[in-house]
């Protein structure tokens, strides 16, 4: 009788490729269908098919990076900002763990298209923490005064006990301090603000950004005299595209000041998106000379100022 070992080896060799198959053909088909839908500008169908396709690639980081890049572009085309940011977060995660984006073999066209939309949709401070996703910088232009980081502003509280119901133009800096009856921030309040600041300072999911806003808003509502709390709540609202609330908190806190051009820009965008184009233009003109220019900034400069 011939030994059975060679037969077992042959069977194992035949079974191994099936066990290691990269991606199920069903999900490959969904990826292809999603791309076809995107090409014919049926972005809603593309988002649905690509989301399902990406689900089938969770164990294959490099194909997943390609699928997520396509999904992000489809979500961007439908205006799904939260979905776009969540997909970007997933791309950052698999890049950190597997280098799946930088070494995954995405086509130059797909990479360039995605990075252009990331520059338009994702704040520059967030992209700075994930430089592999930043597009190639443009040719160097005239030197600009470096923009100050949007860290905690010095407390210079403004007057007023209630937040306005409708956004208005920015107040001038240097408003009077809190009234004698104002209660100081407690240690718990300060802890909430610090936690919110940390959540806003790094690349975070949409859920975590909402958490940051809720933390800052709780303190801002309890302490309308605290400029720090108002501006942090305003920034939190801006980061989740809640424009009217961002504009209202910004006005309650007052003009962030020339040393915070990024927050001046946030306020200008919030005013513009809430319908106050005149106030937005006035503030943006002051912010631009000290602001780092990115495609995202230039896009709003064109919309607000016609530049």
PDB file of C-alpha atoms in Angstrom:
ATOM      1  CA  UNK A   1       0.000   0.000   0.000  1.00  0.00           C
ATOM      2  CA  UNK A   2       1.334   3.415  -0.884  1.00  0.00           C
ATOM      3  CA  UNK A   3       1.735   5.911   1.932  1.00  0.00           C
ATOM      4  CA  UNK A   4      -1.157   8.374   2.362  1.00  0.00           C
ATOM      5  CA  UNK A   5       0.987  11.324   3.407  1.00  0.00           C
ATOM      6  CA  UNK A   6       1.485  12.773  -0.116  1.00  0.00           C
ATOM      7  CA  UNK A   7      -2.272  12.709  -0.712  1.00  0.00           C
ATOM      8  CA  UNK A   8      -2.865  14.589   2.525  1.00  0.00           C
ATOM      9  CA  UNK A   9      -0.260  17.161   1.541  1.00  0.00           C
ATOM     10  CA  UNK A  10      -1.917  17.657  -1.846  1.00  0.00           C
ATOM     11  CA  UNK A  11      -5.326  18.124  -0.238  1.00  0.00           C
ATOM     12  CA  UNK A  12      -3.899  20.626   2.236  1.00  0.00           C
ATOM     13  CA  UNK A  13      -2.258  22.571  -0.573  1.00  0.00           C
ATOM     14  CA  UNK A  14      -5.531  22.731  -2.469  1.00  0.00           C
ATOM     15  CA  UNK A  15      -7.461  23.881   0.587  1.00  0.00           C
ATOM     16  CA  UNK A  16      -4.965  26.537   1.707  1.00  0.00           C
ATOM     17  CA  UNK A  17      -5.639  29.100  -1.049  1.00  0.00           C
ATOM     18  CA  UNK A  18      -9.361  28.967  -0.317  1.00  0.00           C
ATOM     19  CA  UNK A  19      -8.698  29.584   3.378  1.00  0.00           C
ATOM     20  CA  UNK A  20      -6.478  32.526   2.523  1.00  0.00           C
ATOM     21  CA  UNK A  21      -8.694  34.013  -0.171  1.00  0.00           C
ATOM     22  CA  UNK A  22      -8.259  37.763   0.037  1.00  0.00           C
ATOM     23  CA  UNK A  23     -11.837  38.952  -0.349  1.00  0.00           C
ATOM     24  CA  UNK A  24     -15.047  37.069  -1.055  1.00  0.00           C
ATOM     25  CA  UNK A  25     -16.184  37.591  -4.678  1.00  0.00           C
ATOM     26  CA  UNK A  26     -19.524  38.862  -3.395  1.00  0.00           C
ATOM     27  CA  UNK A  27     -17.850  41.845  -1.748  1.00  0.00           C
ATOM     28  CA  UNK A  28     -15.569  42.362  -4.720  1.00  0.00           C
ATOM     29  CA  UNK A  29     -18.731  42.614  -6.795  1.00  0.00           C
ATOM     30  CA  UNK A  30     -20.180  45.200  -4.416  1.00  0.00           C
ATOM     31  CA  UNK A  31     -16.977  47.217  -4.689  1.00  0.00           C
ATOM     32  CA  UNK A  32     -17.250  47.126  -8.470  1.00  0.00           C
ATOM     33  CA  UNK A  33     -20.956  48.027  -8.391  1.00  0.00           C
ATOM     34  CA  UNK A  34     -20.219  50.920  -6.048  1.00  0.00           C
ATOM     35  CA  UNK A  35     -17.565  52.265  -8.375  1.00  0.00           C
ATOM     36  CA  UNK A  36     -19.903  51.975 -11.378  1.00  0.00           C
ATOM     37  CA  UNK A  37     -22.605  53.867  -9.437  1.00  0.00           C
ATOM     38  CA  UNK A  38     -20.069  56.548  -8.514  1.00  0.00           C
ATOM     39  CA  UNK A  39     -18.999  56.928 -12.159  1.00  0.00           C
ATOM     40  CA  UNK A  40     -22.601  57.544 -13.227  1.00  0.00           C
ATOM     41  CA  UNK A  41     -22.992  60.025 -10.327  1.00  0.00           C
ATOM     42  CA  UNK A  42     -25.463  57.872  -8.394  1.00  0.00           C
ATOM     43  CA  UNK A  43     -23.666  58.703  -5.180  1.00  0.00           C
ATOM     44  CA  UNK A  44     -26.332  57.419  -2.787  1.00  0.00           C
ATOM     45  CA  UNK A  45     -26.180  53.938  -4.354  1.00  0.00           C
ATOM     46  CA  UNK A  46     -22.392  54.137  -4.435  1.00  0.00           C
ATOM     47  CA  UNK A  47     -22.272  54.913  -0.705  1.00  0.00           C
ATOM     48  CA  UNK A  48     -24.561  51.995   0.113  1.00  0.00           C
ATOM     49  CA  UNK A  49     -22.704  49.436  -2.031  1.00  0.00           C
ATOM     50  CA  UNK A  50     -19.265  50.602  -0.936  1.00  0.00           C
ATOM     51  CA  UNK A  51     -20.207  50.547   2.748  1.00  0.00           C
ATOM     52  CA  UNK A  52     -21.283  46.904   2.396  1.00  0.00           C
ATOM     53  CA  UNK A  53     -18.185  46.098   0.371  1.00  0.00           C
ATOM     54  CA  UNK A  54     -15.912  47.548   3.049  1.00  0.00           C
ATOM     55  CA  UNK A  55     -17.653  45.401   5.663  1.00  0.00           C
ATOM     56  CA  UNK A  56     -16.508  42.306   3.783  1.00  0.00           C
ATOM     57  CA  UNK A  57     -12.881  43.450   3.787  1.00  0.00           C
ATOM     58  CA  UNK A  58     -12.346  43.939   7.519  1.00  0.00           C
ATOM     59  CA  UNK A  59      -9.710  41.179   7.607  1.00  0.00           C
ATOM     60  CA  UNK A  60      -7.836  42.529   4.575  1.00  0.00           C
ATOM     61  CA  UNK A  61      -6.428  45.977   5.466  1.00  0.00           C
ATOM     62  CA  UNK A  62      -5.040  46.926   2.062  1.00  0.00           C
ATOM     63  CA  UNK A  63      -8.162  46.210  -0.010  1.00  0.00           C
ATOM     64  CA  UNK A  64     -10.111  47.835   2.833  1.00  0.00           C
ATOM     65  CA  UNK A  65      -8.072  51.038   2.462  1.00  0.00           C
ATOM     66  CA  UNK A  66      -8.977  51.206  -1.230  1.00  0.00           C
ATOM     67  CA  UNK A  67     -12.649  50.564  -0.457  1.00  0.00           C
ATOM     68  CA  UNK A  68     -12.747  53.164   2.326  1.00  0.00           C
ATOM     69  CA  UNK A  69     -11.124  55.775   0.093  1.00  0.00           C
ATOM     70  CA  UNK A  70     -13.849  55.243  -2.509  1.00  0.00           C
ATOM     71  CA  UNK A  71     -16.548  55.260   0.178  1.00  0.00           C
ATOM     72  CA  UNK A  72     -15.262  58.580   1.545  1.00  0.00           C
ATOM     73  CA  UNK A  73     -15.485  60.172  -1.914  1.00  0.00           C
ATOM     74  CA  UNK A  74     -19.042  58.895  -2.347  1.00  0.00           C
ATOM     75  CA  UNK A  75     -20.034  60.229   1.081  1.00  0.00           C
ATOM     76  CA  UNK A  76     -18.426  63.565   0.275  1.00  0.00           C
ATOM     77  CA  UNK A  77     -20.417  63.766  -2.953  1.00  0.00           C
ATOM     78  CA  UNK A  78     -23.696  63.228  -1.060  1.00  0.00           C
ATOM     79  CA  UNK A  79     -22.801  65.804   1.596  1.00  0.00           C
ATOM     80  CA  UNK A  80     -22.595  63.171   4.350  1.00  0.00           C
ATOM     81  CA  UNK A  81     -20.045  65.048   6.466  1.00  0.00           C
ATOM     82  CA  UNK A  82     -20.359  62.825   9.548  1.00  0.00           C
ATOM     83  CA  UNK A  83     -19.998  59.690   7.430  1.00  0.00           C
ATOM     84  CA  UNK A  84     -17.003  61.170   5.624  1.00  0.00           C
ATOM     85  CA  UNK A  85     -15.264  61.992   8.903  1.00  0.00           C
ATOM     86  CA  UNK A  86     -16.003  58.544  10.331  1.00  0.00           C
ATOM     87  CA  UNK A  87     -14.579  56.877   7.213  1.00  0.00           C
ATOM     88  CA  UNK A  88     -11.485  59.052   7.528  1.00  0.00           C
ATOM     89  CA  UNK A  89     -11.131  57.919  11.149  1.00  0.00           C
ATOM     90  CA  UNK A  90     -11.204  54.289   9.988  1.00  0.00           C
ATOM     91  CA  UNK A  91      -8.559  55.030   7.367  1.00  0.00           C
ATOM     92  CA  UNK A  92      -6.345  56.585  10.020  1.00  0.00           C
ATOM     93  CA  UNK A  93      -6.811  53.513  12.207  1.00  0.00           C
ATOM     94  CA  UNK A  94      -5.778  50.966   9.564  1.00  0.00           C
ATOM     95  CA  UNK A  95      -2.899  53.193   8.481  1.00  0.00           C
ATOM     96  CA  UNK A  96      -1.620  53.349  12.060  1.00  0.00           C
ATOM     97  CA  UNK A  97      -1.888  49.583  12.489  1.00  0.00           C
ATOM     98  CA  UNK A  98      -1.009  48.219   9.048  1.00  0.00           C
ATOM     99  CA  UNK A  99       0.251  51.109   6.855  1.00  0.00           C
ATOM    100  CA  UNK A 100      -2.622  50.047   4.636  1.00  0.00           C
ATOM    101  CA  UNK A 101      -3.128  53.486   3.079  1.00  0.00           C
ATOM    102  CA  UNK A 102       0.476  54.494   2.444  1.00  0.00           C
ATOM    103  CA  UNK A 103       1.548  51.015   1.281  1.00  0.00           C
ATOM    104  CA  UNK A 104      -1.739  49.652   0.004  1.00  0.00           C
ATOM    105  CA  UNK A 105      -1.309  50.388  -3.674  1.00  0.00           C
ATOM    106  CA  UNK A 106      -4.096  52.961  -4.144  1.00  0.00           C
ATOM    107  CA  UNK A 107      -4.010  54.485  -7.611  1.00  0.00           C
ATOM    108  CA  UNK A 108      -2.511  57.988  -7.788  1.00  0.00           C
ATOM    109  CA  UNK A 109      -5.840  59.330  -9.077  1.00  0.00           C
ATOM    110  CA  UNK A 110      -7.801  57.872  -6.164  1.00  0.00           C
ATOM    111  CA  UNK A 111      -5.247  59.083  -3.630  1.00  0.00           C
ATOM    112  CA  UNK A 112      -5.128  62.597  -5.079  1.00  0.00           C
ATOM    113  CA  UNK A 113      -8.928  62.850  -5.238  1.00  0.00           C
ATOM    114  CA  UNK A 114      -9.355  61.730  -1.645  1.00  0.00           C
ATOM    115  CA  UNK A 115      -6.599  63.943  -0.251  1.00  0.00           C
ATOM    116  CA  UNK A 116      -8.056  66.985  -1.990  1.00  0.00           C
ATOM    117  CA  UNK A 117     -11.424  66.360  -0.332  1.00  0.00           C
ATOM    118  CA  UNK A 118      -9.784  65.683   3.032  1.00  0.00           C
ATOM    119  CA  UNK A 119      -8.076  69.062   2.803  1.00  0.00           C
ATOM    120  CA  UNK A 120     -11.468  70.655   2.129  1.00  0.00           C
ATOM    121  CA  UNK A 121     -13.468  68.723   4.746  1.00  0.00           C
ATOM    122  CA  UNK A 122     -11.048  68.048   7.604  1.00  0.00           C
ATOM    123  CA  UNK A 123      -9.557  70.892   9.692  1.00  0.00           C
ATOM    124  CA  UNK A 124      -5.851  71.473   9.126  1.00  0.00           C
ATOM    125  CA  UNK A 125      -5.074  70.812  12.792  1.00  0.00           C
ATOM    126  CA  UNK A 126      -6.602  67.343  12.469  1.00  0.00           C
ATOM    127  CA  UNK A 127      -4.726  66.516   9.266  1.00  0.00           C
ATOM    128  CA  UNK A 128      -1.492  67.639  10.894  1.00  0.00           C
ATOM    129  CA  UNK A 129      -1.775  64.622  13.216  1.00  0.00           C
ATOM    130  CA  UNK A 130      -2.016  62.284  10.195  1.00  0.00           C
ATOM    131  CA  UNK A 131       0.459  63.770   7.674  1.00  0.00           C
ATOM    132  CA  UNK A 132       0.300  60.795   5.303  1.00  0.00           C
ATOM    133  CA  UNK A 133      -3.181  62.009   4.283  1.00  0.00           C
ATOM    134  CA  UNK A 134      -2.105  65.575   3.524  1.00  0.00           C
ATOM    135  CA  UNK A 135      -1.822  66.524  -0.152  1.00  0.00           C
ATOM    136  CA  UNK A 136       1.507  67.714  -1.506  1.00  0.00           C
ATOM    137  CA  UNK A 137       2.040  71.335  -0.397  1.00  0.00           C
ATOM    138  CA  UNK A 138       1.760  74.084  -3.029  1.00  0.00           C
ATOM    139  CA  UNK A 139       4.719  76.159  -4.061  1.00  0.00           C
ATOM    140  CA  UNK A 140       5.918  78.411  -1.272  1.00  0.00           C
ATOM    141  CA  UNK A 141       4.433  81.894  -1.305  1.00  0.00           C
ATOM    142  CA  UNK A 142       5.155  85.031   0.724  1.00  0.00           C
ATOM    143  CA  UNK A 143       5.896  84.342   4.360  1.00  0.00           C
ATOM    144  CA  UNK A 144       2.962  84.829   6.684  1.00  0.00           C
ATOM    145  CA  UNK A 145       2.799  85.459  10.366  1.00  0.00           C
ATOM    146  CA  UNK A 146       2.409  82.016  11.972  1.00  0.00           C
ATOM    147  CA  UNK A 147      -1.079  81.298  13.224  1.00  0.00           C
ATOM    148  CA  UNK A 148      -1.478  80.902  16.953  1.00  0.00           C
ATOM    149  CA  UNK A 149      -2.741  77.522  18.121  1.00  0.00           C
ATOM    150  CA  UNK A 150      -6.409  77.513  19.176  1.00  0.00           C
ATOM    151  CA  UNK A 151      -5.518  76.662  22.749  1.00  0.00           C
ATOM    152  CA  UNK A 152      -7.417  77.876  25.762  1.00  0.00           C
ATOM    153  CA  UNK A 153      -7.924  81.621  25.436  1.00  0.00           C
ATOM    154  CA  UNK A 154      -7.081  83.890  28.315  1.00  0.00           C
ATOM    155  CA  UNK A 155     -10.203  84.484  30.377  1.00  0.00           C
ATOM    156  CA  UNK A 156     -11.641  87.849  29.398  1.00  0.00           C
ATOM    157  CA  UNK A 157     -15.335  87.236  30.076  1.00  0.00           C
ATOM    158  CA  UNK A 158     -18.062  89.236  28.418  1.00  0.00           C
ATOM    159  CA  UNK A 159     -21.229  90.648  29.880  1.00  0.00           C
ATOM    160  CA  UNK A 160     -24.665  89.175  29.363  1.00  0.00           C
ATOM    161  CA  UNK A 161     -26.574  86.484  31.175  1.00  0.00           C
ATOM    162  CA  UNK A 162     -28.254  84.689  28.275  1.00  0.00           C
ATOM    163  CA  UNK A 163     -27.112  83.459  24.911  1.00  0.00           C
ATOM    164  CA  UNK A 164     -28.757  85.240  21.957  1.00  0.00           C
ATOM    165  CA  UNK A 165     -31.289  83.236  20.013  1.00  0.00           C
ATOM    166  CA  UNK A 166     -30.032  84.314  16.597  1.00  0.00           C
ATOM    167  CA  UNK A 167     -26.426  84.722  15.396  1.00  0.00           C
ATOM    168  CA  UNK A 168     -25.166  88.287  15.069  1.00  0.00           C
ATOM    169  CA  UNK A 169     -21.870  89.866  14.178  1.00  0.00           C
ATOM    170  CA  UNK A 170     -18.873  89.483  16.480  1.00  0.00           C
ATOM    171  CA  UNK A 171     -18.568  91.737  19.501  1.00  0.00           C
ATOM    172  CA  UNK A 172     -15.425  93.779  20.001  1.00  0.00           C
ATOM    173  CA  UNK A 173     -12.789  92.320  22.278  1.00  0.00           C
ATOM    174  CA  UNK A 174     -12.240  93.732  25.730  1.00  0.00           C
ATOM    175  CA  UNK A 175     -15.794  93.533  27.043  1.00  0.00           C
ATOM    176  CA  UNK A 176     -16.369  94.004  30.780  1.00  0.00           C
ATOM    177  CA  UNK A 177     -15.713  91.095  33.119  1.00  0.00           C
ATOM    178  CA  UNK A 178     -18.340  89.101  34.975  1.00  0.00           C
ATOM    179  CA  UNK A 179     -20.632  90.758  37.439  1.00  0.00           C
ATOM    180  CA  UNK A 180     -19.890  90.367  41.165  1.00  0.00           C
ATOM    181  CA  UNK A 181     -22.710  87.815  41.387  1.00  0.00           C
ATOM    182  CA  UNK A 182     -21.035  85.474  38.869  1.00  0.00           C
ATOM    183  CA  UNK A 183     -19.964  82.212  40.429  1.00  0.00           C
ATOM    184  CA  UNK A 184     -16.454  80.963  39.642  1.00  0.00           C
ATOM    185  CA  UNK A 185     -15.825  77.763  37.725  1.00  0.00           C
ATOM    186  CA  UNK A 186     -15.624  74.734  39.982  1.00  0.00           C
ATOM    187  CA  UNK A 187     -12.937  72.081  39.702  1.00  0.00           C
ATOM    188  CA  UNK A 188     -15.511  69.823  38.027  1.00  0.00           C
ATOM    189  CA  UNK A 189     -16.261  72.561  35.467  1.00  0.00           C
ATOM    190  CA  UNK A 190     -12.583  73.015  34.695  1.00  0.00           C
ATOM    191  CA  UNK A 191     -12.181  69.273  34.318  1.00  0.00           C
ATOM    192  CA  UNK A 192     -15.047  69.183  31.812  1.00  0.00           C
ATOM    193  CA  UNK A 193     -13.479  71.981  29.778  1.00  0.00           C
ATOM    194  CA  UNK A 194     -10.095  70.266  29.760  1.00  0.00           C
ATOM    195  CA  UNK A 195     -11.644  66.992  28.656  1.00  0.00           C
ATOM    196  CA  UNK A 196     -13.532  68.800  25.883  1.00  0.00           C
ATOM    197  CA  UNK A 197     -10.324  70.556  24.812  1.00  0.00           C
ATOM    198  CA  UNK A 198      -8.483  67.241  24.574  1.00  0.00           C
ATOM    199  CA  UNK A 199     -11.279  65.671  22.526  1.00  0.00           C
ATOM    200  CA  UNK A 200     -11.199  68.599  20.112  1.00  0.00           C
ATOM    201  CA  UNK A 201      -7.419  68.601  19.873  1.00  0.00           C
ATOM    202  CA  UNK A 202      -6.940  65.188  18.259  1.00  0.00           C
ATOM    203  CA  UNK A 203      -8.465  63.244  15.403  1.00  0.00           C
ATOM    204  CA  UNK A 204     -11.695  61.910  16.849  1.00  0.00           C
ATOM    205  CA  UNK A 205     -14.854  60.209  15.741  1.00  0.00           C
ATOM    206  CA  UNK A 206     -18.090  62.116  15.247  1.00  0.00           C
ATOM    207  CA  UNK A 207     -19.380  60.613  18.502  1.00  0.00           C
ATOM    208  CA  UNK A 208     -16.379  61.926  20.456  1.00  0.00           C
ATOM    209  CA  UNK A 209     -16.725  65.382  18.891  1.00  0.00           C
ATOM    210  CA  UNK A 210     -20.350  65.485  20.016  1.00  0.00           C
ATOM    211  CA  UNK A 211     -19.193  64.459  23.486  1.00  0.00           C
ATOM    212  CA  UNK A 212     -16.704  67.350  23.495  1.00  0.00           C
ATOM    213  CA  UNK A 213     -19.462  69.783  22.549  1.00  0.00           C
ATOM    214  CA  UNK A 214     -21.790  68.466  25.234  1.00  0.00           C
ATOM    215  CA  UNK A 215     -19.103  68.832  27.903  1.00  0.00           C
ATOM    216  CA  UNK A 216     -18.223  72.402  26.915  1.00  0.00           C
ATOM    217  CA  UNK A 217     -21.861  73.394  26.416  1.00  0.00           C
ATOM    218  CA  UNK A 218     -22.802  72.270  29.932  1.00  0.00           C
ATOM    219  CA  UNK A 219     -20.225  74.612  31.440  1.00  0.00           C
ATOM    220  CA  UNK A 220     -20.943  77.443  28.988  1.00  0.00           C
ATOM    221  CA  UNK A 221     -24.659  77.381  29.765  1.00  0.00           C
ATOM    222  CA  UNK A 222     -24.014  77.378  33.509  1.00  0.00           C
ATOM    223  CA  UNK A 223     -21.394  80.138  33.234  1.00  0.00           C
ATOM    224  CA  UNK A 224     -22.396  82.627  30.524  1.00  0.00           C
ATOM    225  CA  UNK A 225     -19.728  84.998  31.860  1.00  0.00           C
ATOM    226  CA  UNK A 226     -16.856  82.574  31.072  1.00  0.00           C
ATOM    227  CA  UNK A 227     -15.277  83.443  27.753  1.00  0.00           C
ATOM    228  CA  UNK A 228     -13.204  80.263  27.842  1.00  0.00           C
ATOM    229  CA  UNK A 229     -16.304  78.078  28.169  1.00  0.00           C
ATOM    230  CA  UNK A 230     -18.243  80.009  25.496  1.00  0.00           C
ATOM    231  CA  UNK A 231     -15.441  79.805  22.919  1.00  0.00           C
ATOM    232  CA  UNK A 232     -14.777  76.138  23.605  1.00  0.00           C
ATOM    233  CA  UNK A 233     -18.484  75.352  23.211  1.00  0.00           C
ATOM    234  CA  UNK A 234     -18.495  77.396  20.009  1.00  0.00           C
ATOM    235  CA  UNK A 235     -15.532  75.461  18.640  1.00  0.00           C
ATOM    236  CA  UNK A 236     -17.205  72.181  19.569  1.00  0.00           C
ATOM    237  CA  UNK A 237     -20.388  73.179  17.749  1.00  0.00           C
ATOM    238  CA  UNK A 238     -18.339  74.243  14.726  1.00  0.00           C
ATOM    239  CA  UNK A 239     -16.555  70.878  14.580  1.00  0.00           C
ATOM    240  CA  UNK A 240     -19.891  69.045  14.262  1.00  0.00           C
ATOM    241  CA  UNK A 241     -21.372  71.632  11.851  1.00  0.00           C
ATOM    242  CA  UNK A 242     -24.011  72.989  14.232  1.00  0.00           C
ATOM    243  CA  UNK A 243     -23.663  76.444  12.786  1.00  0.00           C
ATOM    244  CA  UNK A 244     -26.343  78.408  14.641  1.00  0.00           C
ATOM    245  CA  UNK A 245     -25.230  77.153  18.019  1.00  0.00           C
ATOM    246  CA  UNK A 246     -21.601  77.843  17.125  1.00  0.00           C
ATOM    247  CA  UNK A 247     -22.449  81.403  16.086  1.00  0.00           C
ATOM    248  CA  UNK A 248     -24.461  82.006  19.257  1.00  0.00           C
ATOM    249  CA  UNK A 249     -21.738  80.729  21.580  1.00  0.00           C
ATOM    250  CA  UNK A 250     -19.121  82.720  19.681  1.00  0.00           C
ATOM    251  CA  UNK A 251     -21.098  85.917  20.136  1.00  0.00           C
ATOM    252  CA  UNK A 252     -21.669  85.190  23.795  1.00  0.00           C
ATOM    253  CA  UNK A 253     -17.925  84.706  24.275  1.00  0.00           C
ATOM    254  CA  UNK A 254     -16.914  87.626  22.078  1.00  0.00           C
ATOM    255  CA  UNK A 255     -14.350  87.993  19.329  1.00  0.00           C
ATOM    256  CA  UNK A 256     -11.564  85.411  19.908  1.00  0.00           C
ATOM    257  CA  UNK A 257      -8.952  88.077  19.144  1.00  0.00           C
ATOM    258  CA  UNK A 258      -6.134  88.551  16.658  1.00  0.00           C
ATOM    259  CA  UNK A 259      -3.946  85.962  18.399  1.00  0.00           C
ATOM    260  CA  UNK A 260      -6.496  83.229  17.580  1.00  0.00           C
ATOM    261  CA  UNK A 261      -7.035  83.497  13.821  1.00  0.00           C
ATOM    262  CA  UNK A 262      -8.239  79.904  13.549  1.00  0.00           C
ATOM    263  CA  UNK A 263     -11.074  80.580  15.953  1.00  0.00           C
ATOM    264  CA  UNK A 264     -11.837  83.815  14.125  1.00  0.00           C
ATOM    265  CA  UNK A 265     -12.131  81.699  10.983  1.00  0.00           C
ATOM    266  CA  UNK A 266     -14.408  79.208  12.765  1.00  0.00           C
ATOM    267  CA  UNK A 267     -16.614  82.087  13.869  1.00  0.00           C
ATOM    268  CA  UNK A 268     -16.718  83.564  10.361  1.00  0.00           C
ATOM    269  CA  UNK A 269     -17.792  80.200   8.914  1.00  0.00           C
ATOM    270  CA  UNK A 270     -20.471  79.767  11.586  1.00  0.00           C
ATOM    271  CA  UNK A 271     -21.841  83.239  10.891  1.00  0.00           C
ATOM    272  CA  UNK A 272     -21.827  82.647   7.135  1.00  0.00           C
ATOM    273  CA  UNK A 273     -23.546  79.262   7.379  1.00  0.00           C
ATOM    274  CA  UNK A 274     -26.147  80.820   9.701  1.00  0.00           C
ATOM    275  CA  UNK A 275     -26.972  83.600   7.246  1.00  0.00           C
ATOM    276  CA  UNK A 276     -24.911  86.528   8.567  1.00  0.00           C
ATOM    277  CA  UNK A 277     -22.716  87.109   5.513  1.00  0.00           C
ATOM    278  CA  UNK A 278     -21.785  90.661   6.443  1.00  0.00           C
ATOM    279  CA  UNK A 279     -20.519  89.682   9.884  1.00  0.00           C
ATOM    280  CA  UNK A 280     -18.708  86.690   8.398  1.00  0.00           C
ATOM    281  CA  UNK A 281     -16.935  88.843   5.804  1.00  0.00           C
ATOM    282  CA  UNK A 282     -15.856  91.429   8.372  1.00  0.00           C
ATOM    283  CA  UNK A 283     -14.360  88.789  10.654  1.00  0.00           C
ATOM    284  CA  UNK A 284     -12.747  86.726   7.892  1.00  0.00           C
ATOM    285  CA  UNK A 285     -10.925  89.771   6.484  1.00  0.00           C
ATOM    286  CA  UNK A 286      -9.286  90.235   9.872  1.00  0.00           C
ATOM    287  CA  UNK A 287      -8.388  86.551  10.239  1.00  0.00           C
ATOM    288  CA  UNK A 288      -6.914  85.844   6.802  1.00  0.00           C
ATOM    289  CA  UNK A 289      -3.609  87.753   7.131  1.00  0.00           C
ATOM    290  CA  UNK A 290      -2.654  85.593  10.129  1.00  0.00           C
ATOM    291  CA  UNK A 291      -4.219  82.339   8.940  1.00  0.00           C
ATOM    292  CA  UNK A 292      -2.495  79.428   7.252  1.00  0.00           C
ATOM    293  CA  UNK A 293      -4.086  79.048   3.828  1.00  0.00           C
ATOM    294  CA  UNK A 294      -5.435  75.602   2.962  1.00  0.00           C
ATOM    295  CA  UNK A 295      -7.950  74.468   0.319  1.00  0.00           C
ATOM    296  CA  UNK A 296     -10.570  74.410   3.076  1.00  0.00           C
ATOM    297  CA  UNK A 297      -9.828  78.002   4.087  1.00  0.00           C
ATOM    298  CA  UNK A 298      -9.609  79.169   0.473  1.00  0.00           C
ATOM    299  CA  UNK A 299     -12.947  77.550  -0.305  1.00  0.00           C
ATOM    300  CA  UNK A 300     -14.691  79.588   2.359  1.00  0.00           C
ATOM    301  CA  UNK A 301     -12.756  82.732   1.435  1.00  0.00           C
ATOM    302  CA  UNK A 302     -14.149  82.384  -2.067  1.00  0.00           C
ATOM    303  CA  UNK A 303     -17.691  81.856  -0.820  1.00  0.00           C
ATOM    304  CA  UNK A 304     -17.619  84.610   1.813  1.00  0.00           C
ATOM    305  CA  UNK A 305     -15.416  87.228   0.157  1.00  0.00           C
ATOM    306  CA  UNK A 306     -15.557  86.213  -3.484  1.00  0.00           C
ATOM    307  CA  UNK A 307     -11.782  85.637  -3.549  1.00  0.00           C
TER     308      UNK A 307
END
